Every structure is written in C-alpha cells, then in structure tokens.
Coordinates of C-alpha atoms in Angstrom, one line a residue:
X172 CA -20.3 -3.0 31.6
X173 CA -20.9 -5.0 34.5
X174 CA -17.4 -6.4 34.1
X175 CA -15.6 -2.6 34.6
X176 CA -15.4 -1.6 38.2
X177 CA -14.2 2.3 37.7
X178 CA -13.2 3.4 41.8
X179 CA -10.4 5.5 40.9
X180 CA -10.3 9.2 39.5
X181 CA -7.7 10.1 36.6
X182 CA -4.9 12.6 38.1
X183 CA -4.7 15.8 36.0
X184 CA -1.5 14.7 35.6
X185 CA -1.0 11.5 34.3
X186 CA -5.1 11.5 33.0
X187 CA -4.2 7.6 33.8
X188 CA -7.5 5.5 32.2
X189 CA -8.6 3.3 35.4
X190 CA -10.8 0.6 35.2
X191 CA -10.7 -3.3 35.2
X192 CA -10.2 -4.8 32.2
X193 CA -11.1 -8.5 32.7
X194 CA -7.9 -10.5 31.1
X195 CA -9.1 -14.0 32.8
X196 CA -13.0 -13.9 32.2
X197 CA -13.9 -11.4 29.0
X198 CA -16.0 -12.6 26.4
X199 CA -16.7 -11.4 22.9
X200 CA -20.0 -9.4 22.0
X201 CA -21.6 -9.3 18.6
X202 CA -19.6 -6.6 17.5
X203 CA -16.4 -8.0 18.4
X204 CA -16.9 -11.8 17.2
X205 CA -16.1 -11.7 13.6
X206 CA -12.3 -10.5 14.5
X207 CA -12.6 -12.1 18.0
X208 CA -12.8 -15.6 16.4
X209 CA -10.4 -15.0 13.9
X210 CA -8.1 -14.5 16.1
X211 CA -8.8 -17.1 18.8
X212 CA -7.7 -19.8 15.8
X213 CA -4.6 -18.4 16.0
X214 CA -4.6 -18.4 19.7
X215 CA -5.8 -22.1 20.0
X216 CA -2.4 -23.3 18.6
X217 CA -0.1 -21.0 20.9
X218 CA 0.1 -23.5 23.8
X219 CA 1.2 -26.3 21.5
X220 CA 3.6 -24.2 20.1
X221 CA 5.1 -23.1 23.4
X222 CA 5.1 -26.6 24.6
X223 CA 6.9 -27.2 21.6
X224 CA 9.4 -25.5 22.3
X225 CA 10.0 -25.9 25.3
X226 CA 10.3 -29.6 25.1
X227 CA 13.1 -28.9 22.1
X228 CA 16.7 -30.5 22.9
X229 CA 18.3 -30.0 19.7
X230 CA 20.9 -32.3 17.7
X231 CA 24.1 -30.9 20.0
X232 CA 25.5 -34.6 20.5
X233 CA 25.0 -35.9 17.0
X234 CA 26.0 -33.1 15.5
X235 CA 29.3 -32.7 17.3
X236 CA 30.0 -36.4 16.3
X237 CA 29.2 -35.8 12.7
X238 CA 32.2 -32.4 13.1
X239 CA 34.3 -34.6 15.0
X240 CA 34.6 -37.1 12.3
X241 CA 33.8 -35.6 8.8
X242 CA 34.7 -39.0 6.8
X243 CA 32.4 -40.9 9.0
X244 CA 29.4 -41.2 6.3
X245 CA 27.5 -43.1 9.2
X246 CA 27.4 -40.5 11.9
X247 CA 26.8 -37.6 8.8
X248 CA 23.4 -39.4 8.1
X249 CA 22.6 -40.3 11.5
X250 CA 23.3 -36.0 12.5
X251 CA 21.3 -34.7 9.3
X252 CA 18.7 -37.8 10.3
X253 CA 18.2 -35.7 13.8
X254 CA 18.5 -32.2 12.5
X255 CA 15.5 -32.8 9.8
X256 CA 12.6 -33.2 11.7
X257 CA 14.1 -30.5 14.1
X258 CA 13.9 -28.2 10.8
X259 CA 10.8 -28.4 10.4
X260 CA 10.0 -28.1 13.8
X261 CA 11.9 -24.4 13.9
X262 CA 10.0 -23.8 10.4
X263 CA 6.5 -24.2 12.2
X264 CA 7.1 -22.0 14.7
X265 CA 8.5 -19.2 11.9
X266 CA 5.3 -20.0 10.0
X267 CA 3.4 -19.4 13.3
X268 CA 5.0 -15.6 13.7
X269 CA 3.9 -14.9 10.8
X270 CA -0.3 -16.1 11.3
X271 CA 0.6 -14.2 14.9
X272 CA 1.6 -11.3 12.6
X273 CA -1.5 -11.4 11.0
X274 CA -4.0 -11.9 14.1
X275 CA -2.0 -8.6 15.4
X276 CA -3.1 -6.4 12.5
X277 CA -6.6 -7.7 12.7
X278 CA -6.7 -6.9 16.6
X279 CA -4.7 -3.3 15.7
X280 CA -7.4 -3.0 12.8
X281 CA -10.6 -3.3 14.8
X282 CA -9.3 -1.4 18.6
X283 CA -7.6 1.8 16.5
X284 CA -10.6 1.7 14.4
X285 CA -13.2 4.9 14.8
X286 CA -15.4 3.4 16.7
X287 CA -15.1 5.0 19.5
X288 CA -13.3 8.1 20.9
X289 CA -10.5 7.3 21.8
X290 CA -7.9 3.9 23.1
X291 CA -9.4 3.7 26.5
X292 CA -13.2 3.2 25.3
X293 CA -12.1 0.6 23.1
X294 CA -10.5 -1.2 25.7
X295 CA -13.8 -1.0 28.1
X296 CA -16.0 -1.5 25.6
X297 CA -13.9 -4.3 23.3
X298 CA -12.7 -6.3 26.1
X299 CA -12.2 -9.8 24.8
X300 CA -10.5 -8.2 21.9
X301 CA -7.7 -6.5 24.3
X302 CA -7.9 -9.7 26.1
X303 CA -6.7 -11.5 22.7
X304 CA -4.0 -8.6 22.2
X305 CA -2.7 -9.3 25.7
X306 CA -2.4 -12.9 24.7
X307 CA -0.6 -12.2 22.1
X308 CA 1.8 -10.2 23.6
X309 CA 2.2 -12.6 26.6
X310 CA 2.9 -15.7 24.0
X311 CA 5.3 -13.7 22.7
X312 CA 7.3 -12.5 25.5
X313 CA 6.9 -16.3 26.7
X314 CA 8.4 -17.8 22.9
X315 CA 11.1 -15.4 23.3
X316 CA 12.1 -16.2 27.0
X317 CA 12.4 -20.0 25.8
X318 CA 14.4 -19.5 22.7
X319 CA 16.8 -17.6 24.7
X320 CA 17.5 -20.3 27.0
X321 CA 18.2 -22.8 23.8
X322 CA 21.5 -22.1 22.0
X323 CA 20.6 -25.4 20.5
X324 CA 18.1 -23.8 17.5
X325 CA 20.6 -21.8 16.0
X326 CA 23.3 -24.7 15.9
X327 CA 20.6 -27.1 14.6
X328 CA 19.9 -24.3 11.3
X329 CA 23.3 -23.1 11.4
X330 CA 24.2 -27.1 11.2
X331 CA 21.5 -27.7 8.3
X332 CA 22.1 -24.7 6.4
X333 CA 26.2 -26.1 6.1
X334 CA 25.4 -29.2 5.5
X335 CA 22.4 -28.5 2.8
X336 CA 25.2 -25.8 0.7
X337 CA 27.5 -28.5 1.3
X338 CA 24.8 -31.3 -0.5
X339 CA 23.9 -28.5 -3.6
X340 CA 28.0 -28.2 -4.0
X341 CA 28.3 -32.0 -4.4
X342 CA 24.9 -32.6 -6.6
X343 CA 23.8 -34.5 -3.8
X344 CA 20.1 -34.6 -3.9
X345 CA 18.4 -33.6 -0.8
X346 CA 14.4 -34.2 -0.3
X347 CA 14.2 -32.0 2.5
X348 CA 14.4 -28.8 0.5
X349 CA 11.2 -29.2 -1.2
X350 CA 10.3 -28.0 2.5
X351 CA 12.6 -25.8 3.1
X352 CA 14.5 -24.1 0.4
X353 CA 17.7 -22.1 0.3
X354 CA 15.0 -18.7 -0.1
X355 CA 13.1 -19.7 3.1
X356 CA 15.9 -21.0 4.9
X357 CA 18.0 -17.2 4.8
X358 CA 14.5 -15.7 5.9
X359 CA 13.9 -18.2 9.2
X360 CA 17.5 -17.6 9.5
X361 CA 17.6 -14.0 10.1
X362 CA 14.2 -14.3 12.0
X363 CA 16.1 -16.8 15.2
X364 CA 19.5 -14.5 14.6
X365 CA 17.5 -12.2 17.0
X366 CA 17.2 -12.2 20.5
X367 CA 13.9 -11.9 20.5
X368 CA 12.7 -13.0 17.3
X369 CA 8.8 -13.2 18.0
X370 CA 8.8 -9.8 19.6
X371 CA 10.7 -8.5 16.6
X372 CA 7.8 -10.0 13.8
X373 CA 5.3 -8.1 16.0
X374 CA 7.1 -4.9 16.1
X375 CA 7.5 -5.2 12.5
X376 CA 4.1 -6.1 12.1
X377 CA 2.6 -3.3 14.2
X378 CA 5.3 -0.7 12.1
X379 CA 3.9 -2.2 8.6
X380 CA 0.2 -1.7 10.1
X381 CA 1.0 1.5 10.6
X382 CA 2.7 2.6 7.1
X383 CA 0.1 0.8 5.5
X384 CA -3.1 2.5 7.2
X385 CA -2.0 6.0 6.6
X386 CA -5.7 7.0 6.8
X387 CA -5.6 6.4 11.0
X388 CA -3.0 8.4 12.6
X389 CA -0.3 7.2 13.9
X390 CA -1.3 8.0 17.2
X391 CA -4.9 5.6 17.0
X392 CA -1.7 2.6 17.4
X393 CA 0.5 4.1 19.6
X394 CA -2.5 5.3 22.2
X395 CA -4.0 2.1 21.9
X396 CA -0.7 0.7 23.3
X397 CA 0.4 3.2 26.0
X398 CA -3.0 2.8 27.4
X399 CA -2.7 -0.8 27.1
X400 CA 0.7 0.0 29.5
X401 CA -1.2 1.6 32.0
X402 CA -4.4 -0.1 32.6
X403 CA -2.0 -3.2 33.6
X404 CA 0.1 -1.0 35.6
X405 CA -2.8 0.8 37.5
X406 CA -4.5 -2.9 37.5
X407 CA -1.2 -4.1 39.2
X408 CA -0.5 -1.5 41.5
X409 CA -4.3 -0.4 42.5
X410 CA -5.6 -3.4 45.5
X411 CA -8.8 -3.1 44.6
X412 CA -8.3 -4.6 41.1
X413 CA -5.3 -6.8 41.7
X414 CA -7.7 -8.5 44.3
X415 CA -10.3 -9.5 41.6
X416 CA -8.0 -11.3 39.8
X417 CA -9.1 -15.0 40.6
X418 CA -5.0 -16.5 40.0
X419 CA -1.7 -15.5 41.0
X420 CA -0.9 -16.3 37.1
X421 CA -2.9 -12.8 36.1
X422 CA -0.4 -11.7 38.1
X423 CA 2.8 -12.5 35.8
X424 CA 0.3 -12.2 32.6
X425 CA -0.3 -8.6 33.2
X426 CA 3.0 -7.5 33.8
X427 CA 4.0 -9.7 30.3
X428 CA 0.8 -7.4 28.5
X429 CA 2.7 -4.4 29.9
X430 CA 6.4 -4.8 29.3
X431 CA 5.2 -6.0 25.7
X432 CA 3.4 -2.9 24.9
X433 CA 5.8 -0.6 26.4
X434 CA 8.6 -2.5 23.7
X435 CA 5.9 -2.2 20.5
X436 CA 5.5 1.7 21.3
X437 CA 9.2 2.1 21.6
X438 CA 9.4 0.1 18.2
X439 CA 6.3 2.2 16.6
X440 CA 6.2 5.9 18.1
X441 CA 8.9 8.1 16.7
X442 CA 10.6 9.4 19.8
X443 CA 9.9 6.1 21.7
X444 CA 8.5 5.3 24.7
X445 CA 11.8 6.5 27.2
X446 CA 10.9 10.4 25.8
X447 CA 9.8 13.1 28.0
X448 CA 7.4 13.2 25.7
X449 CA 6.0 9.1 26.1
X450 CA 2.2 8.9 27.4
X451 CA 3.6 6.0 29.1
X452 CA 5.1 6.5 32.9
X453 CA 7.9 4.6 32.5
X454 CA 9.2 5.3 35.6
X455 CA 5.2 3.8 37.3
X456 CA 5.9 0.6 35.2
X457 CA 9.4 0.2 36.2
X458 CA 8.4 0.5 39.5
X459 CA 5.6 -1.9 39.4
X460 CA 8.2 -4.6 37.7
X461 CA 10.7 -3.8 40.8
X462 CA 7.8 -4.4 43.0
X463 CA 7.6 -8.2 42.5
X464 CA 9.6 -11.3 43.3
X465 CA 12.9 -10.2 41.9
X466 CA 13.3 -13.6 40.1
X467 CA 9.7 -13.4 38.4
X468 CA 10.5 -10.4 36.8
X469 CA 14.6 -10.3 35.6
X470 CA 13.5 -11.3 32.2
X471 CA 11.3 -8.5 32.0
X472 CA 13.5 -6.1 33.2
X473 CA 16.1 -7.4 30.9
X474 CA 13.6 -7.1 28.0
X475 CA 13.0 -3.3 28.3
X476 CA 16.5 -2.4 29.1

C-alpha cells in the first residue's frame, strides 16, 4: 500500500473515497495478473490504432471526381482503388471496439467482483487493474475526439456501401466483400453513424455486463464507476495528490477517466448520473472541468452535455 497516500478525511456528506490511485506507475500483483495481462494485449494495440486514425485523410478528392463524372470508368476504379484499403482500415478499428468491449467486461468482471467490500477497496487494492479501466476509457474518449473531427469516414463507407449495392445490381464481381460483406458492412455502419461510436460499444458493453451478471447487483458496476468519478476529481482538485503526478499529461488523462465514467453511469444506472439521487457530484466534476485551460477541456464539456 505504499503507493496510497490517504491525508484527507471523507465528509459525512459526500463519504468521498480519498486516496491516490497511481494511474502513471501501478503495477499488477499476483492476484490481479491473469486479467491484468489480458487486457494489456488489448491495450498494446490502442496507440497504433489512434495513430491510425489520426493520420486518416479519406478518399474526398477521388471520390468527388468519380460523382462528378459517372461515365468516366477510369476515375470509378481509380476512387473505389482509394476507398478499399480505407475500408478495411475503418473495419480494424470496428473490430478493435469490439476486443475493447471485451477487455471492459473482464476489468468490470474482476473490480465488481466480491472480493472485497465494496468499489473503493478494489480500486486501492487492484490498482493496475483501474489503471487499465482508465486506459480504456481515456482511448476511448481520445478515438471518439478524432472521428469527430473527420467527416471523411462516413463519406469513404457511405461511398463504398453505394458503390458495392451498385456492383451486386450489375453482377459485377467485387473481391473486396469476402472482407467486408453486405451483413458486416450495415453493422460498422451503424457503429460510425454515432457521434461517439467507441463510447457507445462501451456503454453497451458495460449495459450487456450488467443484464448478463444478474447475480452482482447492479450497484457492484455502477459504484465501481461513481467512485472511479471521484477519486479523479478529488485526485484533481486535492494539491497534495495532483503534485505527485510526475506529467502534466496525468493531468488531461484523469479528467478523460472522469468524464468517461460519469457518461457509462449515466448509460448503466437507471435514473442516471444528473439525479438527485447520483453518488456522483456532478456539480464537483463540472467544476473541476471548468477549472482548467478552457480549450483543454471543450470536448469534455461537450461530451457530458
């Protein structure tokens, strides 16, 4: 426990958990490592598929060319030619929400488990484990920032999808399918027609967890996540801790964790997390947010409104 530095007492009021949970240096004990290293193979592939992403500049001029000038057969092979690899690209990173999905229920499994007591002793005790949670939620938050800034992924599918109905129509044989069929094409379509189309897989995922461990109740997953919310907000807003943290990237990485579990509760707990009734103080977190840089934060503050 060397790693948990506990100087501040709970306030009857709030009963706020406050310790430091270590997001930049934890590392898995025995009991943890089985689900910790499960995960962290999941985890190993996020930054290529951020960088991914972030280096995506879609088919916009080709395919405009290829609209332009339907009876041009050139400039329709050179545009489908572009949007193909792009395809699978944009199938990758669906395939990757889905593993992410996975890692989530795992993590969900193992810090709702009975264990321990209650949400805040898992968190103390399973530290690389929340650490892997918060990762998760901060990719996520990070994926969904990008894709929001790139009209150009939903014209490159909506472009394919055209053009591949158009193909089937004409008996025109197209090798690509075998990769991405008419079935998985509709269900990576529906998953970028969101906003926020990671977030929305976890929240999913986290609600499925849910329905389908009826034996914990509901509250093992939703405590787990509004004290999740305020060990990053008392973390933020307490000098003590903030001052451990070794980066000014913690910084922006705990306020991620916390807007992301604040949206999962709202997704998973019946009355939400804006309720009189929410263990989370929304108005604390909302305040922490307004705290910062005002430009560091407008995507976060977008994201919960």
């Amino acid at each position: 426990m060397g790693n948990l530095l506990k100087v501040l007492t709970c306030t009857d009021l709030e009963q706020e958990p406050n310790f430091f949970l270590d997001f930049e240096n934890a590392q898995p004990t025995d009991a943890e490592r089985e689900v910790w290293e499960q995960v962290d193979v999941v985890l190993k592939d996020a930054k290529g598929i951020l960088d991914e992403l972030q280096a995506y500049k879609g088919a916009g001029q080709e395919i405009r060319e290829a609209i332009q000038n339907p009876n041009d057969e050139r400039l329709q092979e050179q545009a489908w030619a572009a949007v193909v690899p792009l395809v699978g690209r944009l199938k990758k990173f669906y395939e990757f929400s889905q593993r992410l999905e996975a890692a989530l229920h795992s993590l969900l499994g193992a810090l709702t488990s009975e264990t321990y007591d209650d949400p805040t002793q898992h968190l103390e005790r399973e530290q690389a484990l929340a650490k892997q949670f918060a990762e998760i939620l901060h990719f996520t938050l990070r994926f969904d920032e990008l894709k929001m800034t790139n009209p150009a992924i939903q014209n490159d599918f909506s472009y394919y999808r055209r053009t591949l109905s158009r193909m089937r129509i004409n008996n025109v044989p197209a090798e690509c399918e075998n990769e991405v069929n008419n079935e998985l094409a509709n269900r990576i379509s529906l998953f970028y027609a969101d906003a926020t189309p990671m977030l929305k897989a976890l929240s999913d995922g986290t609600t499925k967890f849910v329905s389908e461990n009826k034996n914990l109740p509901i509250e093992n997953t939703t405590d787990c996540l509004s004290t999740m919310a305020s060990v990053c907000k008392v973390m933020l807003e307490t000098p003590e801790y903030r001052s451990r943290f070794a980066s000014e990237e913690t910084v922006s990485f705990c306020l991620r964790v916390m807007v992301g579990v604040i949206i999962l509760y709202d997704y998973v707990h019946p009355v939400g997390a804006f309720a009189k009734s929410s263990k989370i103080d929304m108005k604390g977190c909302i305040k922490v947010l307004k705290d910062q840089p005002p430009n560091s934060v407008e995507g976060l503050l977008n994201a919960l409104r």
